[in-house]
CSV table of N, CA and C in Angstrom, one decimal:
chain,number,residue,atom,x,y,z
N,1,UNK,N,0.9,-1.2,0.0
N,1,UNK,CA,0.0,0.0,0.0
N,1,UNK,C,0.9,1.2,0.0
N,2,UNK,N,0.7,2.4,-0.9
N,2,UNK,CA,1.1,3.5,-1.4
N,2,UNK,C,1.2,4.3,0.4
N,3,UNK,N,2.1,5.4,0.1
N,3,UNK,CA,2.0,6.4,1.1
N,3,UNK,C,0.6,6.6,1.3
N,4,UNK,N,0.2,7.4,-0.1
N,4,UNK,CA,-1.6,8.0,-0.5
N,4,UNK,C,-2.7,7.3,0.2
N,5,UNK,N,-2.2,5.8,-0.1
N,5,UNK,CA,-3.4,4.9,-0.2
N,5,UNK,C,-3.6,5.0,2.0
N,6,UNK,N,-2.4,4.7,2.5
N,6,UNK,CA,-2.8,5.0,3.5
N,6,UNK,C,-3.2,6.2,4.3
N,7,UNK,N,-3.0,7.0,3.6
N,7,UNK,CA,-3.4,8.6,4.1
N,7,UNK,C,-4.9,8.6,3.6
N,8,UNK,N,-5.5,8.2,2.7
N,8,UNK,CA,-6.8,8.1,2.1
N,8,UNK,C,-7.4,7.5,3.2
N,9,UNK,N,-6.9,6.0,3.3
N,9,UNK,CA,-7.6,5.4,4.1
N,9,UNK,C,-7.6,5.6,6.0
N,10,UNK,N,-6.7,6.6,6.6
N,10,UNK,CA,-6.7,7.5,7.9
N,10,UNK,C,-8.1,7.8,7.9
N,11,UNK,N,-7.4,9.0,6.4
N,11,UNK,CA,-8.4,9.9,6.2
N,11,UNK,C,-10.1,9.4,6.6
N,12,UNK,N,-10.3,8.2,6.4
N,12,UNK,CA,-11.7,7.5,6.0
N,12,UNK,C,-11.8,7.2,7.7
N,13,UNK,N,-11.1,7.3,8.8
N,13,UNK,CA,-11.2,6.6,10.4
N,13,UNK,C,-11.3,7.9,10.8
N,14,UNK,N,-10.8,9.1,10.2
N,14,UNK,CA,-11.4,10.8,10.9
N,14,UNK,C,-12.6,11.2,10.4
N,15,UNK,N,-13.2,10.8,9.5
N,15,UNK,CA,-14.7,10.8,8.8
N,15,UNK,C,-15.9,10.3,9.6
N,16,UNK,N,-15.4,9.5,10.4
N,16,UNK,CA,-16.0,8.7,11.2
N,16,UNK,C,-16.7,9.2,12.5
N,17,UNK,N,-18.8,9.4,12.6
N,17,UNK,CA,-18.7,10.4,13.7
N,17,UNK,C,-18.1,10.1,15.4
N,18,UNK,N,-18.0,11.0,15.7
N,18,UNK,CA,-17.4,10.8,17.1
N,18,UNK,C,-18.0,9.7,18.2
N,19,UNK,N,-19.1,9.7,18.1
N,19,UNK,CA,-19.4,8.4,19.2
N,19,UNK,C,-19.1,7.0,18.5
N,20,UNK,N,-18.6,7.0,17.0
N,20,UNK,CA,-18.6,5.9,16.4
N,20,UNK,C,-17.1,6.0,16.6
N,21,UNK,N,-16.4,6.5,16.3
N,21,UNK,CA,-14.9,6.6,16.6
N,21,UNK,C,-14.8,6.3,18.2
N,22,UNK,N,-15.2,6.9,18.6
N,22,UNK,CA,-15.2,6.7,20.6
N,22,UNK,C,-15.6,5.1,20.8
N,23,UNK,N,-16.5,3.8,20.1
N,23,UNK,CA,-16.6,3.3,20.1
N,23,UNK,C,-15.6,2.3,19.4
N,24,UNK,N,-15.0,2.6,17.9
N,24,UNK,CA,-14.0,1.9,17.5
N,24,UNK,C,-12.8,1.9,18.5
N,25,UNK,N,-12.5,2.9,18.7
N,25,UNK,CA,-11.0,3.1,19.7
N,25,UNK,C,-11.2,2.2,20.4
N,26,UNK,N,-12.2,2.4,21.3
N,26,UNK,CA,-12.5,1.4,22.7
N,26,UNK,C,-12.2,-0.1,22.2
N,27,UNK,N,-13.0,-0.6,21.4
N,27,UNK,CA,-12.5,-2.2,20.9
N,27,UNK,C,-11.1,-1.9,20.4
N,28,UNK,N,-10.7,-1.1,19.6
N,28,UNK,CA,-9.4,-1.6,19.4
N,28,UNK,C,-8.4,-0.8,20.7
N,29,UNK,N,-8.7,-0.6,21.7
N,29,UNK,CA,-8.0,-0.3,22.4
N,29,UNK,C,-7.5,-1.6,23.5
N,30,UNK,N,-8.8,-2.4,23.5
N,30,UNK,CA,-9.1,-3.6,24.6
N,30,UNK,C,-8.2,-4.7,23.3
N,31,UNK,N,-8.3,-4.3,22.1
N,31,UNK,CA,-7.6,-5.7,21.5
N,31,UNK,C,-6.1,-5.9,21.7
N,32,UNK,N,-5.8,-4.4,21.6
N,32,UNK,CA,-4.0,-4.4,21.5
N,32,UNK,C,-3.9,-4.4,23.0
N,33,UNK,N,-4.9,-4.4,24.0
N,33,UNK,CA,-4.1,-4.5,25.2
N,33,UNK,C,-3.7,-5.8,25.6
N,34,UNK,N,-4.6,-6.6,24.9
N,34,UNK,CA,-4.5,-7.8,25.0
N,34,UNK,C,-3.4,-8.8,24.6
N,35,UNK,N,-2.8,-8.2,23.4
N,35,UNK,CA,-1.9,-8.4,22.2
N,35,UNK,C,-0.6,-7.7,23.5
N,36,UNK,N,-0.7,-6.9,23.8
N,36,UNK,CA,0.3,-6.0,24.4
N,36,UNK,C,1.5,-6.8,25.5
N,37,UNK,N,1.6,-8.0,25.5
N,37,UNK,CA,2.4,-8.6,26.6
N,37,UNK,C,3.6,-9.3,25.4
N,38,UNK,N,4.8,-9.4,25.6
N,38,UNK,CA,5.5,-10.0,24.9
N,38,UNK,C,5.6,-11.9,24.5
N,39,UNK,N,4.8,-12.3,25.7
N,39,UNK,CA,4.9,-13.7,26.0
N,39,UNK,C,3.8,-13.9,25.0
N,40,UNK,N,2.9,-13.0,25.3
N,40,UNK,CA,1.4,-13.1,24.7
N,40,UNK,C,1.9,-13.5,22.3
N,41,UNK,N,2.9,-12.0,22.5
N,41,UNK,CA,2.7,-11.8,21.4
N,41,UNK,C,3.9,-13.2,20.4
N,42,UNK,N,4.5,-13.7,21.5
N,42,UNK,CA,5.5,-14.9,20.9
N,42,UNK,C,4.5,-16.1,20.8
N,43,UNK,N,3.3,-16.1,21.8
N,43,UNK,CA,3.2,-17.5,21.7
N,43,UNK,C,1.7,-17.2,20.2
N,44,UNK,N,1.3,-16.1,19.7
N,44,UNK,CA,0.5,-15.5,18.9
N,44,UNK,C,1.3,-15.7,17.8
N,45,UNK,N,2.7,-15.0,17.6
N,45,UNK,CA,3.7,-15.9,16.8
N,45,UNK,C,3.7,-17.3,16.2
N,46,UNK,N,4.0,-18.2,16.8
N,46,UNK,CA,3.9,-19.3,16.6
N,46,UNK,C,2.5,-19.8,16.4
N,47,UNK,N,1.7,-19.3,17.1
N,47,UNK,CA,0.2,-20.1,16.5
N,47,UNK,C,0.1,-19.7,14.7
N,48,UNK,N,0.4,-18.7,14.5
N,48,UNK,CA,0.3,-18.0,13.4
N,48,UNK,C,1.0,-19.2,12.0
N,49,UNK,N,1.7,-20.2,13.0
N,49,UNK,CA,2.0,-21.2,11.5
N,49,UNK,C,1.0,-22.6,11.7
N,50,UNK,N,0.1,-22.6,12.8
N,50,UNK,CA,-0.7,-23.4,12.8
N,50,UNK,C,-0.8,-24.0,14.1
N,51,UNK,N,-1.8,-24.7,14.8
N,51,UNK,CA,-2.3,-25.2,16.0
N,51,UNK,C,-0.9,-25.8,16.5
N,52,UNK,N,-1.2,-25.6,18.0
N,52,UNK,CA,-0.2,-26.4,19.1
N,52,UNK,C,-0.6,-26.4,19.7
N,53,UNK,N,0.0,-27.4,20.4
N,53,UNK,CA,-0.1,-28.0,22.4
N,53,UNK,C,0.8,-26.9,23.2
N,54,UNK,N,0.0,-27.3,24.5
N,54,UNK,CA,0.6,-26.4,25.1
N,54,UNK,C,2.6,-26.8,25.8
N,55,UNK,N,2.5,-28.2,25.3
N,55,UNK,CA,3.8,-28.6,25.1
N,55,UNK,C,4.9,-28.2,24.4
N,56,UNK,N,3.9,-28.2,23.4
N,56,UNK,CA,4.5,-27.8,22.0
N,56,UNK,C,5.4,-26.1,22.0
N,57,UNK,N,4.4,-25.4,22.3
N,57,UNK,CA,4.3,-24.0,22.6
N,57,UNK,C,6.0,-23.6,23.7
N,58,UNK,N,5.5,-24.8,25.5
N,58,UNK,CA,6.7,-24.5,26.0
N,58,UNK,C,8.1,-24.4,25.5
N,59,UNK,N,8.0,-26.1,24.9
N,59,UNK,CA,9.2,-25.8,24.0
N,59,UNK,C,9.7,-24.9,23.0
N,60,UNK,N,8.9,-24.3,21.9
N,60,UNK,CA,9.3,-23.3,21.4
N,60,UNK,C,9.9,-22.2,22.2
N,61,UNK,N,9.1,-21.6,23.2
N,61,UNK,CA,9.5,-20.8,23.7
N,61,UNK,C,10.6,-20.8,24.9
N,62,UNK,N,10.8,-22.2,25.4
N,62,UNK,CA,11.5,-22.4,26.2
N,62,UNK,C,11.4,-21.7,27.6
N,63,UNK,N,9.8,-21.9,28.1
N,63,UNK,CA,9.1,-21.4,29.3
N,63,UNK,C,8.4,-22.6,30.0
N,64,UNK,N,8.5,-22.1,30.8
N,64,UNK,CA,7.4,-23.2,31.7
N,64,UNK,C,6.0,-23.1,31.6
N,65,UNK,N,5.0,-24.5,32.0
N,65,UNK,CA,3.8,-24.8,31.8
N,65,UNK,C,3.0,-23.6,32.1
N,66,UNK,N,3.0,-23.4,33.2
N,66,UNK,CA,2.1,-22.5,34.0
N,66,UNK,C,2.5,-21.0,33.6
N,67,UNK,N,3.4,-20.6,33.1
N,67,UNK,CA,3.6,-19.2,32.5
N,67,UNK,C,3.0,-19.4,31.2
N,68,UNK,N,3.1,-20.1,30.1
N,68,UNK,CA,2.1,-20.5,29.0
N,68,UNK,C,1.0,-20.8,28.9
N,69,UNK,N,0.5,-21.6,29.8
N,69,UNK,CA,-1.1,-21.7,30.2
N,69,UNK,C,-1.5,-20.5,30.7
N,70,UNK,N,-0.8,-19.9,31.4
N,70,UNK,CA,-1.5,-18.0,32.0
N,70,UNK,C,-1.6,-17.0,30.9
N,71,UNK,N,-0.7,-17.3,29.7
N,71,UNK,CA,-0.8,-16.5,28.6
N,71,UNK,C,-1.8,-16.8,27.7
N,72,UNK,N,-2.0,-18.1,27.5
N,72,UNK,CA,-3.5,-19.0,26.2
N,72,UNK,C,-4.2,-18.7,27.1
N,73,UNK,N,-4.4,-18.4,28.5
N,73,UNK,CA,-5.7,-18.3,29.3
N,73,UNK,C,-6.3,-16.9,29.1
N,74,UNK,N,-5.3,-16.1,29.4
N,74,UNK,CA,-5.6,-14.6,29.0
N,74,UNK,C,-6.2,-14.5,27.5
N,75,UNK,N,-5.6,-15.4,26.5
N,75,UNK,CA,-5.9,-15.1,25.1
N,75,UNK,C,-7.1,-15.6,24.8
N,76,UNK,N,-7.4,-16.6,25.2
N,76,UNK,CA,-8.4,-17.4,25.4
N,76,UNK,C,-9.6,-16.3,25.6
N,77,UNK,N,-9.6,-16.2,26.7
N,77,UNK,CA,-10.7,-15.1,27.1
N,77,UNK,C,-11.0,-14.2,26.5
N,78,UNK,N,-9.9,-13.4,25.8
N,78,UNK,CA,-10.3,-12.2,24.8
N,78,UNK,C,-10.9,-13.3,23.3
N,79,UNK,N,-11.2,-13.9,23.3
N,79,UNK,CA,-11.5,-14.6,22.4
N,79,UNK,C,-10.6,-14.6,21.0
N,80,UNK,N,-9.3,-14.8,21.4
N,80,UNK,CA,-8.1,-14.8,19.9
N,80,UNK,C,-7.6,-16.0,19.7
N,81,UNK,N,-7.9,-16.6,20.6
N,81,UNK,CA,-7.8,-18.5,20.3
N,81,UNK,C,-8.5,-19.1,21.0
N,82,UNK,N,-8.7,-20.3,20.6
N,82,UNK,CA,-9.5,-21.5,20.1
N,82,UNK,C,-8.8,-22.1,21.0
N,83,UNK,N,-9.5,-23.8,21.5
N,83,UNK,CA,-9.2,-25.0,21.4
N,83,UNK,C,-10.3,-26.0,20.6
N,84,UNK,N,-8.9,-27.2,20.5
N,84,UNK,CA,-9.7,-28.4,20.0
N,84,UNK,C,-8.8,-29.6,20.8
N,85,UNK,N,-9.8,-30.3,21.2
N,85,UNK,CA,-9.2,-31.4,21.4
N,85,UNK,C,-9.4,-32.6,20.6
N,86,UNK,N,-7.7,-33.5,20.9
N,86,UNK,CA,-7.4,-34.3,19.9
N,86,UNK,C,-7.1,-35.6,21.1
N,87,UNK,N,-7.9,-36.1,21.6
N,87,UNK,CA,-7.5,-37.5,22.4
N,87,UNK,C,-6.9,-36.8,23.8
N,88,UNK,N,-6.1,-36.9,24.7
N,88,UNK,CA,-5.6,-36.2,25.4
N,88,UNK,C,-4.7,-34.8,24.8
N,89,UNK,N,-4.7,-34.5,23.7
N,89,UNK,CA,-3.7,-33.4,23.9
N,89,UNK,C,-4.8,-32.4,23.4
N,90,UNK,N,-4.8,-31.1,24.0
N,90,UNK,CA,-5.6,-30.1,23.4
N,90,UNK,C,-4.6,-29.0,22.4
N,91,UNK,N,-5.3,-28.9,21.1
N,91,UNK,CA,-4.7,-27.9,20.3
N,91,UNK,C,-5.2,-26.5,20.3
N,92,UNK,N,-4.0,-25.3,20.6
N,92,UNK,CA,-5.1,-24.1,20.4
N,92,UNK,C,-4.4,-23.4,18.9
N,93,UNK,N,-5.4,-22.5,18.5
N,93,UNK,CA,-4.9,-22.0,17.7
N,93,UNK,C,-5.6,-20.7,17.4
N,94,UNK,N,-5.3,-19.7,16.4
N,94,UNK,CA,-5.9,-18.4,16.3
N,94,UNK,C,-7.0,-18.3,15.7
N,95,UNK,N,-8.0,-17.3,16.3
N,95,UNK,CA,-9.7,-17.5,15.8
N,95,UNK,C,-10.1,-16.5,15.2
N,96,UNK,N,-9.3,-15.4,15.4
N,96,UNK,CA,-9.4,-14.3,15.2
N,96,UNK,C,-8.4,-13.6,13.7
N,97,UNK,N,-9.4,-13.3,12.9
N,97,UNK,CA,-8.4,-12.8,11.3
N,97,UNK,C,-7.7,-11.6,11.8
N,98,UNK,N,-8.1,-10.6,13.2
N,98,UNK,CA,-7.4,-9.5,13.0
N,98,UNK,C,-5.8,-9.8,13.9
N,99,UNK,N,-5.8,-10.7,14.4
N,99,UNK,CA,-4.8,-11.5,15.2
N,99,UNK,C,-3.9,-11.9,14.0
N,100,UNK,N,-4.2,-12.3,13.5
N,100,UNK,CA,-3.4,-13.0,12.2
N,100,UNK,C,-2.6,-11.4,11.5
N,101,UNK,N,-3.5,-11.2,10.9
N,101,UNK,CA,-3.2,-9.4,10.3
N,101,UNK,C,-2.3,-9.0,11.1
N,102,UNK,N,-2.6,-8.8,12.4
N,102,UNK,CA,-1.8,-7.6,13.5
N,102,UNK,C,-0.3,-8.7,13.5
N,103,UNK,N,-0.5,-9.9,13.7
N,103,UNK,CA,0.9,-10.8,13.6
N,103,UNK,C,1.6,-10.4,12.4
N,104,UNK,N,1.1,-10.6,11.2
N,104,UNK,CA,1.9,-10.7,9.9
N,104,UNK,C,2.4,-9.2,9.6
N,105,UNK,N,2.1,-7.8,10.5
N,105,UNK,CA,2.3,-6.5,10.5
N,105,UNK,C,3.2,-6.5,11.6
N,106,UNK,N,3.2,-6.9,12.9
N,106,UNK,CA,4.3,-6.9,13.8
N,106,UNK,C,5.8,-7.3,12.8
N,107,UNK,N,5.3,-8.9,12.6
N,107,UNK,CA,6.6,-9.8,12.0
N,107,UNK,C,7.1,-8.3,11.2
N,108,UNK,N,6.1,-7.9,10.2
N,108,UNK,CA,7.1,-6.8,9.2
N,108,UNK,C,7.9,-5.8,9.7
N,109,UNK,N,7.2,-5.0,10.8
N,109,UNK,CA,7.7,-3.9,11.2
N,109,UNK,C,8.7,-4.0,12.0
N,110,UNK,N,8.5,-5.1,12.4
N,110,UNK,CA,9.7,-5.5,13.8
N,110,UNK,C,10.6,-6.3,13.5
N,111,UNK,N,10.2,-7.9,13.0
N,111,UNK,CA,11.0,-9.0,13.1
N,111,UNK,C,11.8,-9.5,11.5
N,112,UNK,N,11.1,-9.0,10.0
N,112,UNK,CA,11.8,-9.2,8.9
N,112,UNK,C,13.2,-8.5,8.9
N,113,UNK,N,13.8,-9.4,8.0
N,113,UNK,CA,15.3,-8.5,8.1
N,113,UNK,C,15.2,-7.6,7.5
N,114,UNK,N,15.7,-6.3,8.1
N,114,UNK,CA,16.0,-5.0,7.3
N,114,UNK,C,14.6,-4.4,7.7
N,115,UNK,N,13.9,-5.1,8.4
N,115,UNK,CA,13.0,-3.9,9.0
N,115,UNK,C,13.2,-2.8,10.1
């Protein structure tokens, strides 16, 4: 997307009347707060290539059970992932499209090389 195209499209979120704006902020205020923890946003990370255990998850990150389960629990709640269970192991994964989006825009801004 062009410089323009996103100045166009600002432009289209200040168009917006004020109790509808006061109401957008609010949701997207509660989303990134949610998003806003680092553990949160690593283990958001990895779900982003597809479902895992919460085994799965420790080891990537190389954290313990109960710090990872406090983090899917939180996410959980805001409703940005899922579970499914598979026999004893439960898979979570992301439920949410704007979770995906806001991952694939961190990875850019932050984590690609040469960003």
């Amino acid at each position: 997307m062009s410089d323009a195209e996103m100045q166009d499209e600002a432009a289209g979120c200040a168009a917006l009347p004020v109790e509808e704006m006061a109401e957008r902020a609010s949701e997207a205020a509660a989303f990134l707060k949610a998003l806003s923890h680092e553990g949160r946003l690593m283990i958001l990370c990895h779900l982003s290539s597809g479902a895992k255990t919460v085994t799965e998850l420790e080891q990537l990150l190389e954290s313990r059970q109960a710090a990872v389960s406090q983090q899917l629990a939180r996410l959980r709640l805001e409703g940005l992932v899922g579970t499914r269970r598979d026999g004893k192991a439960i898979y979570y994964s992301i439920q949410d499209a704007k979770v995906l989006r806001t991952i694939n825009l961190v990875y850019d801004m932050f984590c690609k090389v040469g960003a």
